[in-house]
PDB file of C-alpha atoms in Angstrom:
ATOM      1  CA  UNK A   1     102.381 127.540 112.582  1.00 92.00           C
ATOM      2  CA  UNK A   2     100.879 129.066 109.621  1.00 96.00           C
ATOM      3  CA  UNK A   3      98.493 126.897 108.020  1.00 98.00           C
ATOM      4  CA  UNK A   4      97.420 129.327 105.222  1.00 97.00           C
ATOM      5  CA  UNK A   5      94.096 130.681 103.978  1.00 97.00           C
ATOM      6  CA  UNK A   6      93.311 127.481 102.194  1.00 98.00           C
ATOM      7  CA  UNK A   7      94.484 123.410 102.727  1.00 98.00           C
ATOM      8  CA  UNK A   8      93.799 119.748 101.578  1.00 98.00           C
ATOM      9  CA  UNK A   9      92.911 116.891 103.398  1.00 98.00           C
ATOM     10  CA  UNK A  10      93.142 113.411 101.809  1.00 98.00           C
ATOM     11  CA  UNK A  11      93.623 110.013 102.215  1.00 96.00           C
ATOM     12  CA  UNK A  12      97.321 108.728 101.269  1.00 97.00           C
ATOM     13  CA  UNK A  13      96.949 105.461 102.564  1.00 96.00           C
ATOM     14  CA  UNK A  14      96.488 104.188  98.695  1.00 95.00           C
ATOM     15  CA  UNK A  15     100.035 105.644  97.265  1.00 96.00           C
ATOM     16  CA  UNK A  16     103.245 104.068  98.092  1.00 97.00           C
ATOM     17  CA  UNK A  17     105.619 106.549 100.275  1.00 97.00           C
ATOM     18  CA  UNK A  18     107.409 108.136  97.133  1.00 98.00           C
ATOM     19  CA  UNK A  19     104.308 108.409  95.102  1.00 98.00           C
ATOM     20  CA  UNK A  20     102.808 110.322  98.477  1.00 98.00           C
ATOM     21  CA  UNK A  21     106.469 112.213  98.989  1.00 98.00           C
ATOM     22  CA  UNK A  22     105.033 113.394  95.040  1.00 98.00           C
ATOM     23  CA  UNK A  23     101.797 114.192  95.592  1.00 98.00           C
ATOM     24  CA  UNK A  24     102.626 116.133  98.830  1.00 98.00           C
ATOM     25  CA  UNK A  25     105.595 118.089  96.935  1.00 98.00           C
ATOM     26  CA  UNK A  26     102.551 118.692  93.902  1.00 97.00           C
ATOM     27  CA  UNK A  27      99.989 120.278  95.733  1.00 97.00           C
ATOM     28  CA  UNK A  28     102.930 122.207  97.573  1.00 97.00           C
ATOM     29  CA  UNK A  29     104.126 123.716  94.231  1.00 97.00           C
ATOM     30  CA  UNK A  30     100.345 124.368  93.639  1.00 97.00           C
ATOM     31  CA  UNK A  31     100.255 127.157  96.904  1.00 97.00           C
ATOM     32  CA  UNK A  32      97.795 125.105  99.358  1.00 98.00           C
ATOM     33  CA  UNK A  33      99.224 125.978 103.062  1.00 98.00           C
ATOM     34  CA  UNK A  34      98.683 122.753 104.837  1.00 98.00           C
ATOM     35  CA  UNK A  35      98.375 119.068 104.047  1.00 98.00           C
ATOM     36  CA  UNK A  36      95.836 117.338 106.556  1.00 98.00           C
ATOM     37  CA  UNK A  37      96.362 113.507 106.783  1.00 98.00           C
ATOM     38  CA  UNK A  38      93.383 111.542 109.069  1.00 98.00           C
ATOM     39  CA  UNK A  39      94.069 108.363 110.898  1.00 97.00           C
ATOM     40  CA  UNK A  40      91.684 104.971 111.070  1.00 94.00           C
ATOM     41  CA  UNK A  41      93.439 101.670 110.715  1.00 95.00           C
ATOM     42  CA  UNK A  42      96.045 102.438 107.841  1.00 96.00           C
ATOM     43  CA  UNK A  43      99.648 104.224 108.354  1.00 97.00           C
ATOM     44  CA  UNK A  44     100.344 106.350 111.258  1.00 98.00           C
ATOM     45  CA  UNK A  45      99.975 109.918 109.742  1.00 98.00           C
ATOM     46  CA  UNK A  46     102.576 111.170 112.329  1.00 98.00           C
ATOM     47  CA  UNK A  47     105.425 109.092 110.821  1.00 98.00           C
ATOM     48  CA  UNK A  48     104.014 109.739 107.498  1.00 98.00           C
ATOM     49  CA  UNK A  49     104.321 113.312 108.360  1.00 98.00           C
ATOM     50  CA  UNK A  50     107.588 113.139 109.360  1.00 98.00           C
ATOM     51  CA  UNK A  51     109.033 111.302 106.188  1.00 98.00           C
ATOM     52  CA  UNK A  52     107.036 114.247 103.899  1.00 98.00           C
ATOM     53  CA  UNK A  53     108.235 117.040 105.861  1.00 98.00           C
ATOM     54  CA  UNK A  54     111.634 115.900 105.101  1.00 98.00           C
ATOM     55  CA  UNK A  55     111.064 115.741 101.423  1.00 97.00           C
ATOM     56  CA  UNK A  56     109.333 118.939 101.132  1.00 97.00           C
ATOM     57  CA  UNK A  57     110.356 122.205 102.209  1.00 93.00           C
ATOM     58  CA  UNK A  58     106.953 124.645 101.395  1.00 91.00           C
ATOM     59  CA  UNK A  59     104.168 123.259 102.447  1.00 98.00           C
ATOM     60  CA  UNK A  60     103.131 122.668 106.477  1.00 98.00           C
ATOM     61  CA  UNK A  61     101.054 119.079 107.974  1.00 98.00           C
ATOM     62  CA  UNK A  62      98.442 118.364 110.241  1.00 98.00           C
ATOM     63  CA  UNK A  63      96.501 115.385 111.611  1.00 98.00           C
ATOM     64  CA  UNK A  64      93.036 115.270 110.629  1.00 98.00           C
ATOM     65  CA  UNK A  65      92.710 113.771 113.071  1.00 98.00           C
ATOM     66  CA  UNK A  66      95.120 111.577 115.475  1.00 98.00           C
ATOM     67  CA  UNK A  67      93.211 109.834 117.441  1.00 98.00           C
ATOM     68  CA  UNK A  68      93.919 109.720 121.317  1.00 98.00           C
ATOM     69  CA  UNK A  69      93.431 106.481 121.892  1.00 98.00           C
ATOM     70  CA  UNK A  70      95.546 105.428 119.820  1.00 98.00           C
ATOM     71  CA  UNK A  71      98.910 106.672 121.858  1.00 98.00           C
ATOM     72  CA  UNK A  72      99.045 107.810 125.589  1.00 98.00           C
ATOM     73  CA  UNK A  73      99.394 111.598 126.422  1.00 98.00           C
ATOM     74  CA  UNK A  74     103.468 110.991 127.590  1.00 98.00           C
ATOM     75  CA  UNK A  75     104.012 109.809 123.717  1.00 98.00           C
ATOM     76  CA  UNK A  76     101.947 111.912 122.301  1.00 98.00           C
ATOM     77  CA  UNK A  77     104.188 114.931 124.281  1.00 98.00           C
ATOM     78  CA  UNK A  78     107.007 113.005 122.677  1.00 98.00           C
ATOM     79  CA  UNK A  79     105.643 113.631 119.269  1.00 98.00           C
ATOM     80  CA  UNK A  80     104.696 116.696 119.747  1.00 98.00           C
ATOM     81  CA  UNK A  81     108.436 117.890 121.025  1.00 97.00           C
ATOM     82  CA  UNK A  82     109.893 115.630 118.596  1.00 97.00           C
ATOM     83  CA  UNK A  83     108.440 116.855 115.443  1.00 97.00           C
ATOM     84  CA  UNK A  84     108.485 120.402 116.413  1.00 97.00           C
ATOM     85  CA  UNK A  85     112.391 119.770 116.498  1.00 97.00           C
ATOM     86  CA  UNK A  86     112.814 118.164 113.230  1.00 96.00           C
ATOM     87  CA  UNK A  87     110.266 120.399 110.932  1.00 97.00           C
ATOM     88  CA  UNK A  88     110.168 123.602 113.232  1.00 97.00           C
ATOM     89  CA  UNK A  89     107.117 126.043 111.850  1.00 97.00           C
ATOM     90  CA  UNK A  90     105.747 123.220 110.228  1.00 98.00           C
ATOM     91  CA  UNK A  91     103.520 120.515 111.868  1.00 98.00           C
ATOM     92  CA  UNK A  92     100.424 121.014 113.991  1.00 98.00           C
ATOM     93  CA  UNK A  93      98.901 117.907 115.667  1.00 98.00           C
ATOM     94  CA  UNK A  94      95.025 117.840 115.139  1.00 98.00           C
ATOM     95  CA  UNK A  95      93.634 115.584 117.974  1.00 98.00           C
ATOM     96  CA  UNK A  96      90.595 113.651 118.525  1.00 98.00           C
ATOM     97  CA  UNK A  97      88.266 110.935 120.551  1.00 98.00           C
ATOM     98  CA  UNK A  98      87.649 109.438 116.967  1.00 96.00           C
ATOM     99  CA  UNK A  99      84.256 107.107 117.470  1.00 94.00           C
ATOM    100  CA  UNK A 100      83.078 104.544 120.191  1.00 93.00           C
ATOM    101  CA  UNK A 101      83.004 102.168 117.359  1.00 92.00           C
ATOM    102  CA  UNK A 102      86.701 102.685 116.074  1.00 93.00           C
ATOM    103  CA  UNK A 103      87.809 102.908 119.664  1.00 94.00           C
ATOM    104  CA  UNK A 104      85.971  99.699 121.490  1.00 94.00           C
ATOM    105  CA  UNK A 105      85.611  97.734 118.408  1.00 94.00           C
ATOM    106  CA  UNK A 106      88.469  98.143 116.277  1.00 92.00           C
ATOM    107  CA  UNK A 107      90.952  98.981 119.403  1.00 94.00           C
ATOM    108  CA  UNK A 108      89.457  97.177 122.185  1.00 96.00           C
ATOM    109  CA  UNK A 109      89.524 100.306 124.778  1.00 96.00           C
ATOM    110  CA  UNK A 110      87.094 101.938 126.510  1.00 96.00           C
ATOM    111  CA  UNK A 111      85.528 105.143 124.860  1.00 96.00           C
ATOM    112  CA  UNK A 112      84.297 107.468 127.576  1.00 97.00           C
ATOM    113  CA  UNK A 113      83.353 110.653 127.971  1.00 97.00           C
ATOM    114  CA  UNK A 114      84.490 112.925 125.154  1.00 98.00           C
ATOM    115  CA  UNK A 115      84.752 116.072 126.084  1.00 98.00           C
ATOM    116  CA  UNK A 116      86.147 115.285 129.783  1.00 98.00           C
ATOM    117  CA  UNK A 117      88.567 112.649 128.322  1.00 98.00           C
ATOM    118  CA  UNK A 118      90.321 115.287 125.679  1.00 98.00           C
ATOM    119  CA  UNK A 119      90.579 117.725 128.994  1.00 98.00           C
ATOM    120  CA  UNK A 120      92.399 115.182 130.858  1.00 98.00           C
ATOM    121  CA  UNK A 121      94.411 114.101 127.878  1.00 98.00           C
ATOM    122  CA  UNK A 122      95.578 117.143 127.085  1.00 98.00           C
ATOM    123  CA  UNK A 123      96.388 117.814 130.980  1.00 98.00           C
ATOM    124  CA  UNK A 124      98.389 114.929 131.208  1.00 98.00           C
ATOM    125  CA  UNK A 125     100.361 116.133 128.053  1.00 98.00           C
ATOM    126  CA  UNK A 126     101.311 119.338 129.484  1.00 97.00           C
ATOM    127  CA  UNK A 127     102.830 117.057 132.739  1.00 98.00           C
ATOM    128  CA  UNK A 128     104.461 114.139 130.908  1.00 98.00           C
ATOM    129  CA  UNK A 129     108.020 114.280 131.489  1.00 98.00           C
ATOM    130  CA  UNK A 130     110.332 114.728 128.297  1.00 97.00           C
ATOM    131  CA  UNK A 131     113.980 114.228 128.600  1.00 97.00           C
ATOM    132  CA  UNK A 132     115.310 114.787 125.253  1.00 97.00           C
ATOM    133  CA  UNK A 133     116.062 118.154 123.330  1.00 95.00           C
ATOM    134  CA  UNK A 134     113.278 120.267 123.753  1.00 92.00           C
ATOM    135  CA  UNK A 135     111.500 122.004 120.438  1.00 94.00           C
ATOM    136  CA  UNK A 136     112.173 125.860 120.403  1.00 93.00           C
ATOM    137  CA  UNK A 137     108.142 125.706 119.479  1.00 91.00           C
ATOM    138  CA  UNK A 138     106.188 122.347 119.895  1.00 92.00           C
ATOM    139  CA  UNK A 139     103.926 121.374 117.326  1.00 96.00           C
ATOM    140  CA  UNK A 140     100.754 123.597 118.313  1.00 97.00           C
ATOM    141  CA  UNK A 141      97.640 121.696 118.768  1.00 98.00           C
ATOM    142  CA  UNK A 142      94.453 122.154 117.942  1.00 98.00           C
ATOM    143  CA  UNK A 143      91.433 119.426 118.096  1.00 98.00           C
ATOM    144  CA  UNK A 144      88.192 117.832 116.709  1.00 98.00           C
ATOM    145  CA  UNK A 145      85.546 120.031 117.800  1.00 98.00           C
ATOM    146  CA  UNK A 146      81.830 120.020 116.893  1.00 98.00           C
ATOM    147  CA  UNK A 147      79.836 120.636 119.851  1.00 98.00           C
ATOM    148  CA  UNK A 148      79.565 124.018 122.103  1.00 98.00           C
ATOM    149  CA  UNK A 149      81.376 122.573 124.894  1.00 98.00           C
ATOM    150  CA  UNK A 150      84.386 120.599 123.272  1.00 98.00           C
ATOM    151  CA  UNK A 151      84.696 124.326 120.911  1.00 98.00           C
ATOM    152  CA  UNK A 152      85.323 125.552 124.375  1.00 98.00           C
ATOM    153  CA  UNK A 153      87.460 123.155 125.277  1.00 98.00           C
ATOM    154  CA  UNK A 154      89.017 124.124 121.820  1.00 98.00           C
ATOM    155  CA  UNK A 155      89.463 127.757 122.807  1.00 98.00           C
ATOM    156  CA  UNK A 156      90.787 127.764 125.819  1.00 98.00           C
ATOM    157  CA  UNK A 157      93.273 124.819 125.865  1.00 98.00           C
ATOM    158  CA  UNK A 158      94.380 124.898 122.541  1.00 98.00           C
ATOM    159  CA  UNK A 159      94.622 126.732 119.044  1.00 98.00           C
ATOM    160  CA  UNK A 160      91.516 126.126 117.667  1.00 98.00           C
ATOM    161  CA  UNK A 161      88.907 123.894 116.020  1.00 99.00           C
ATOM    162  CA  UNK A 162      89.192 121.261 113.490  1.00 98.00           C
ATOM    163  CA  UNK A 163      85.537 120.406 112.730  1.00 98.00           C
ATOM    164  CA  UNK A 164      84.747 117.878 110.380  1.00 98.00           C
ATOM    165  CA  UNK A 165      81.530 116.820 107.956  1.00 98.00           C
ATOM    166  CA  UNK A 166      80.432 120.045 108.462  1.00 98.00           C
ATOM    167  CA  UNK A 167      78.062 122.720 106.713  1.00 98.00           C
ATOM    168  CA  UNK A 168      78.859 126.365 106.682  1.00 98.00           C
ATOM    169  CA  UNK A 169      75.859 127.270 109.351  1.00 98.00           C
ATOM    170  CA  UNK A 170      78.345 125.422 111.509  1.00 98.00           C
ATOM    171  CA  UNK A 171      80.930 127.476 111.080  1.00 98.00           C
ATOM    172  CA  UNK A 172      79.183 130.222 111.546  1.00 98.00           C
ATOM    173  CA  UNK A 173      78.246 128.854 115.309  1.00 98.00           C
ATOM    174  CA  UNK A 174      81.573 127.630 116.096  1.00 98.00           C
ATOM    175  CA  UNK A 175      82.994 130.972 115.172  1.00 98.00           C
ATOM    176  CA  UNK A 176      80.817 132.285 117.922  1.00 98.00           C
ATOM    177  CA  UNK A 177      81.312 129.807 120.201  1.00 98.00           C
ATOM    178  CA  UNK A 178      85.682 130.588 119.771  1.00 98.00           C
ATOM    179  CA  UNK A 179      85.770 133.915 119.890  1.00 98.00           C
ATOM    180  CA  UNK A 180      88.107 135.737 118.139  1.00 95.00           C
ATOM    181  CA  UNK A 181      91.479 134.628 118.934  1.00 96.00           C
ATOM    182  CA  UNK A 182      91.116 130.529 118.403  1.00 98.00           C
ATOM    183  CA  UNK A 183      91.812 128.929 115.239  1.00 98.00           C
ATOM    184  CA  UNK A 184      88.988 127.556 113.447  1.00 98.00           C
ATOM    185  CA  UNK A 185      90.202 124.936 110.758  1.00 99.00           C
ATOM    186  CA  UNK A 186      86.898 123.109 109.316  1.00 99.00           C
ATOM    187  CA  UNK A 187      87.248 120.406 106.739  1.00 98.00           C
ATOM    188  CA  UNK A 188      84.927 120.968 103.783  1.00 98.00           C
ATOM    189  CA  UNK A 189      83.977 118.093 101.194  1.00 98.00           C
ATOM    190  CA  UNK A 190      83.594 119.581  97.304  1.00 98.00           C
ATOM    191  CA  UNK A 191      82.955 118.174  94.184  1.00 98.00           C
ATOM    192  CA  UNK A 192      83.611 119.490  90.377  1.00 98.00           C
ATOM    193  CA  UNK A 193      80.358 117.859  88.662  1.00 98.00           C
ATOM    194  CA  UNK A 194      77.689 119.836  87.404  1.00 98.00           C
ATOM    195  CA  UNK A 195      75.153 116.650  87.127  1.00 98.00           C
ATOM    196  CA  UNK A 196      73.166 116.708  90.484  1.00 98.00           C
ATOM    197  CA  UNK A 197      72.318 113.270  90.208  1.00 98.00           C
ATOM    198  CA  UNK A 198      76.159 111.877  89.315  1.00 98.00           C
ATOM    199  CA  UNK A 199      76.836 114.576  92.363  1.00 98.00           C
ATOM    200  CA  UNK A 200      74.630 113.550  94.723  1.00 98.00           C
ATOM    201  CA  UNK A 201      75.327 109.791  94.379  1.00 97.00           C
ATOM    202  CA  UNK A 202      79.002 110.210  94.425  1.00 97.00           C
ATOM    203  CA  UNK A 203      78.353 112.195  97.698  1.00 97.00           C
ATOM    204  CA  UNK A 204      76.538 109.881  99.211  1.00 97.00           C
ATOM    205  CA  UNK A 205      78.744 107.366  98.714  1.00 96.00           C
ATOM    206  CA  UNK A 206      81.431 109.362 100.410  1.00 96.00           C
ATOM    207  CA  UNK A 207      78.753 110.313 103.110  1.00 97.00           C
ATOM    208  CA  UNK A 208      77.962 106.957 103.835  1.00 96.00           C
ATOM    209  CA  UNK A 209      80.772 106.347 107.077  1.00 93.00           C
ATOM    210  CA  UNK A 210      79.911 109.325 108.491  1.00 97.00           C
ATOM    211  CA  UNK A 211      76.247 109.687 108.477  1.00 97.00           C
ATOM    212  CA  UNK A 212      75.630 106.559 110.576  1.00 95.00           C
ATOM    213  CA  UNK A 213      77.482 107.496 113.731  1.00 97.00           C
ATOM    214  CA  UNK A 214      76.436 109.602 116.551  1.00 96.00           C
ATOM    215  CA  UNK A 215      78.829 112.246 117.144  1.00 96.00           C
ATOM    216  CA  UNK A 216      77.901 113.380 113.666  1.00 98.00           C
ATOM    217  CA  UNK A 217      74.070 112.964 114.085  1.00 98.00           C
ATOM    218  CA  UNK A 218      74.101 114.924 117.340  1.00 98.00           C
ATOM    219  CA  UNK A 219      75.787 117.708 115.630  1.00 98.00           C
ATOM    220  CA  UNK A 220      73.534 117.664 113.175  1.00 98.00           C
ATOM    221  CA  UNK A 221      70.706 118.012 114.757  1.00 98.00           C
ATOM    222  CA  UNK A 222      72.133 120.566 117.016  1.00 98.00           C
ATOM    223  CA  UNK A 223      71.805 122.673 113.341  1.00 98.00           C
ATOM    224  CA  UNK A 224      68.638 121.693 113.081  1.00 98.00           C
ATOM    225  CA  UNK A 225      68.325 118.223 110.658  1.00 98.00           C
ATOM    226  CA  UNK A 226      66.130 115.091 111.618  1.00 97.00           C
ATOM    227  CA  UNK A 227      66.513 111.751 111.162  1.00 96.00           C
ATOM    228  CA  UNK A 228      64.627 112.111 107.960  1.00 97.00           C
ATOM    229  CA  UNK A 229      67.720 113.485 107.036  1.00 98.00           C
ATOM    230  CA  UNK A 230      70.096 110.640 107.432  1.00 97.00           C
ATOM    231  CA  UNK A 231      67.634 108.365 105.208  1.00 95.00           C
ATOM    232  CA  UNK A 232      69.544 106.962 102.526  1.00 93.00           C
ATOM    233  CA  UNK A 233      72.710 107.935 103.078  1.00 94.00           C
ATOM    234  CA  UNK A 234      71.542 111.240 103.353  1.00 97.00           C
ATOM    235  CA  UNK A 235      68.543 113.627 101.982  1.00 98.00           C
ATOM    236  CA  UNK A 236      69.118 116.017  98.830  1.00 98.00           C
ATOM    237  CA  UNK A 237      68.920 119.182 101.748  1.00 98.00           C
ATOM    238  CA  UNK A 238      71.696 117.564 103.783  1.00 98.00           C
ATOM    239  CA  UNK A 239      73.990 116.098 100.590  1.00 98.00           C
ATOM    240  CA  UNK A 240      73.993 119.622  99.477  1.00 98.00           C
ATOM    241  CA  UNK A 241      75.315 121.300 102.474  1.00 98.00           C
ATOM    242  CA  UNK A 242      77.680 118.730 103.391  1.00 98.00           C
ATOM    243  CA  UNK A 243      79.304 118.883  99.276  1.00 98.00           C
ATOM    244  CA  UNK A 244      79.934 121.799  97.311  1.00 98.00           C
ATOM    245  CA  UNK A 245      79.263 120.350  94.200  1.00 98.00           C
ATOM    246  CA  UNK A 246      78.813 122.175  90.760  1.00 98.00           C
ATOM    247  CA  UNK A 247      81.048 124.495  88.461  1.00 98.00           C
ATOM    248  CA  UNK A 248      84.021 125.900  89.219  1.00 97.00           C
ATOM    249  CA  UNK A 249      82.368 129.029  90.358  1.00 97.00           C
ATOM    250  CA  UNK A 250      80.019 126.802  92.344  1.00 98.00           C
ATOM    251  CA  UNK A 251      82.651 125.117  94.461  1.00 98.00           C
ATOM    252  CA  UNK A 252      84.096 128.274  94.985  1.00 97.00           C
ATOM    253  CA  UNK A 253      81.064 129.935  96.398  1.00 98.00           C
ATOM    254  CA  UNK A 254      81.249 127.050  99.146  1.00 98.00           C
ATOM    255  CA  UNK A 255      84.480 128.097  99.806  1.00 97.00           C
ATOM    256  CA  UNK A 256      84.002 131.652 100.424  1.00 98.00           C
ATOM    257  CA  UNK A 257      80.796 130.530 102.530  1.00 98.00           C
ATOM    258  CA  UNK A 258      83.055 129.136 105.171  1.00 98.00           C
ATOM    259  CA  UNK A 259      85.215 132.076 105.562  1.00 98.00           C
ATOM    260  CA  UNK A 260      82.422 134.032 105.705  1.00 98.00           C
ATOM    261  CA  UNK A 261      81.201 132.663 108.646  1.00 98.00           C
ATOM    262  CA  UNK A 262      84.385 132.561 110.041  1.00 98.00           C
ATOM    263  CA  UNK A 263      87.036 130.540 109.102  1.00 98.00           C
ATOM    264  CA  UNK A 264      90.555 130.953 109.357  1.00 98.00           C
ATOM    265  CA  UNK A 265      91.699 128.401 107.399  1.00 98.00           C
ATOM    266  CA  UNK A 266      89.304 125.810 104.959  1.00 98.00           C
ATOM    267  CA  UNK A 267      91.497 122.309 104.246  1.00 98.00           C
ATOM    268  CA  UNK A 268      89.163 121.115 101.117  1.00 98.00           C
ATOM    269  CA  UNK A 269      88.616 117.323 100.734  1.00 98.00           C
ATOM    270  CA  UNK A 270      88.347 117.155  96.594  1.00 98.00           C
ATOM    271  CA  UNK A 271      86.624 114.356  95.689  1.00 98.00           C
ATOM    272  CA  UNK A 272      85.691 112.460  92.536  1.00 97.00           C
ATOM    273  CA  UNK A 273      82.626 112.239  90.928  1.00 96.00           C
ATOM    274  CA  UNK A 274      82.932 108.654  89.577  1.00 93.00           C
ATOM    275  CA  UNK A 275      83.167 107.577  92.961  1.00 84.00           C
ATOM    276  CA  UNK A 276      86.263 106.519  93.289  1.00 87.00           C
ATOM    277  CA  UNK A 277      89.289 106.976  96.243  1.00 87.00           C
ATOM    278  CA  UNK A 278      91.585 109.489  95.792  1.00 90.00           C
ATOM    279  CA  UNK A 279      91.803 113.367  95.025  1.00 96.00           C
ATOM    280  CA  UNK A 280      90.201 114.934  92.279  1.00 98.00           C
ATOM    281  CA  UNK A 281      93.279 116.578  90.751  1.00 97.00           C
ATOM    282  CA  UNK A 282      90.968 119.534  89.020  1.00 97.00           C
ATOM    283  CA  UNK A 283      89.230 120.406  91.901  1.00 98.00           C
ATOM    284  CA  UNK A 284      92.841 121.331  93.397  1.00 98.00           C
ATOM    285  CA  UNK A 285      94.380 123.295  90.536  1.00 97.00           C
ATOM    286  CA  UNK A 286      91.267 125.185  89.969  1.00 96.00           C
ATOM    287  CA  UNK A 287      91.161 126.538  93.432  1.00 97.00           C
ATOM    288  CA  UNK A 288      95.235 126.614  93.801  1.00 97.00           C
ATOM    289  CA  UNK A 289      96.369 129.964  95.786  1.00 93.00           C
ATOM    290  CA  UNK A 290      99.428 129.460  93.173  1.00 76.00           C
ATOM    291  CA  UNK A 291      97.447 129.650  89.941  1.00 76.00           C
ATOM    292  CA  UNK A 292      98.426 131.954  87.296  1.00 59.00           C
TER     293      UNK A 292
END
């Protein structure tokens, strides 16, 4: 699949199915590659996926991520197949181990080892049987990677890399850690707002989920931050890498950071500045690949 030189990731969990079906078929008309839909305890972005790739026709999907636990390996083969068949060229499946948290508390399973569980998974994929009509091209996959050894993981049983609440010093190691040929897909937060106090409170707000939980910490501090630096929802040094915030020419300069350390593809997460859910409309047409 081609996911394009630039994407979006969002939360549609807010917007009705036709109001999403709109959005989707907006951002479309505004050039942006991929749509990137996450998963927590809201709609299943797989179905989602399948009702907007049948109401859109330019514009290609992705899970930001799916989360394993949430479906064995034999129906997530299924999904793959299946949606490869009905939007061929079109969907990717982003997987991941999510967070022991979501998985143990909100689930009730068992979260194990990360890294060793996403091998296995993705094993027993490859084996589950699948007696239906098979997709000229399954959906390719590529998954949540943050860490040297699940990149590696990335690179050599999938596409590529979807890292996520990342700065661009990351990409820049996970570039080396893929090699050439994988797919690296990082997420990347950015704000139009020129106030850096009304910036760095709306980012922190957003921050707030993420910074708490370990698989982000550890990859943090892998890049060199302390715990100093998860204070308060996050310290002025850490807010600022994590959101390009400023001008237009500002947020664009965080853009081009990213593929300059090696990104194939950047899906943006736009946010708002008065804190509120949803996609900062401005922050998408300023940056469309369409605009005249």
């Amino acid at each position: 699949m081609d996911f394009g030189r630039i994407g979006v990731w969002t939360w549609l969990d807010g917007m009705p199915a036709a109001q999403a079906a709109e959005f989707t078929q907006k951002i479309a008309d505004l050039g942006y590659g991929t749509l990137w839909l996450p998963e927590a305890v809201g709609r299943d972005p797989l179905v989602l996926i399948a009702y907007l790739s049948a109401k859109t026709s330019k514009i290609n999907f992705c899970t930001g991520i799916a989360n394993i636990y949430a479906r064995d390996a034999m129906s997530m083969r299924a999904i793959r197949e299946t949606l490869g068949e009905l939007a061929p060229g079109r969907v990717a499946i982003g997987m991941g181990v999510s967070h022991g948290h979501l998985v143990a508390g909100v689930r009730g399973h068992e979260y194990k080892k990360p890294v060793a569980t996403m091998s296995a998974y993705i094993d027993a994929m490859e084996k589950a049987i699948y007696m239906a009509v098979k997709a000229e091209q399954p959906a390719p996959l590529v998954i949540a990677a943050l860490r040297p050894k699940m990149l590696e993981l990335a690179a050599t049983k999938t596409s590529g890399a979807h890292p996520y609440f990342v700065p661009p010093e990351h990409t820049a190691r996970a570039r080396e850690i893929l090699g050439k040929r994988a797919l690296l897909l990082p997420e990347v937060k950015l704000m139009l707002e020129t106030d850096a106090g009304k910036a760095r409170a709306a980012a922190r707000a957003a921050m707030a989920m993420y910074i708490r939980l370990p698989n982000y910490q550890n990859n943090l501090r892998w890049l060199g931050y302390t715990d100093a630096d998860f204070e308060n929802n996050g310290s002025d040094r850490l807010v600022d890498a994590i959101v390009g915030w400023g001008d237009e020419k500002a947020i664009a300069k965080r853009l081009q950071e990213h593929y300059d350390a090696g990104a194939d593809h950047v899906c943006i997460q736009p946010l708002r500045s008065d804190g509120q859910m949803g996609a900062d409309m401005r922050v998408l047409e300023i940056l469309a690949p369409g605009r005249k």
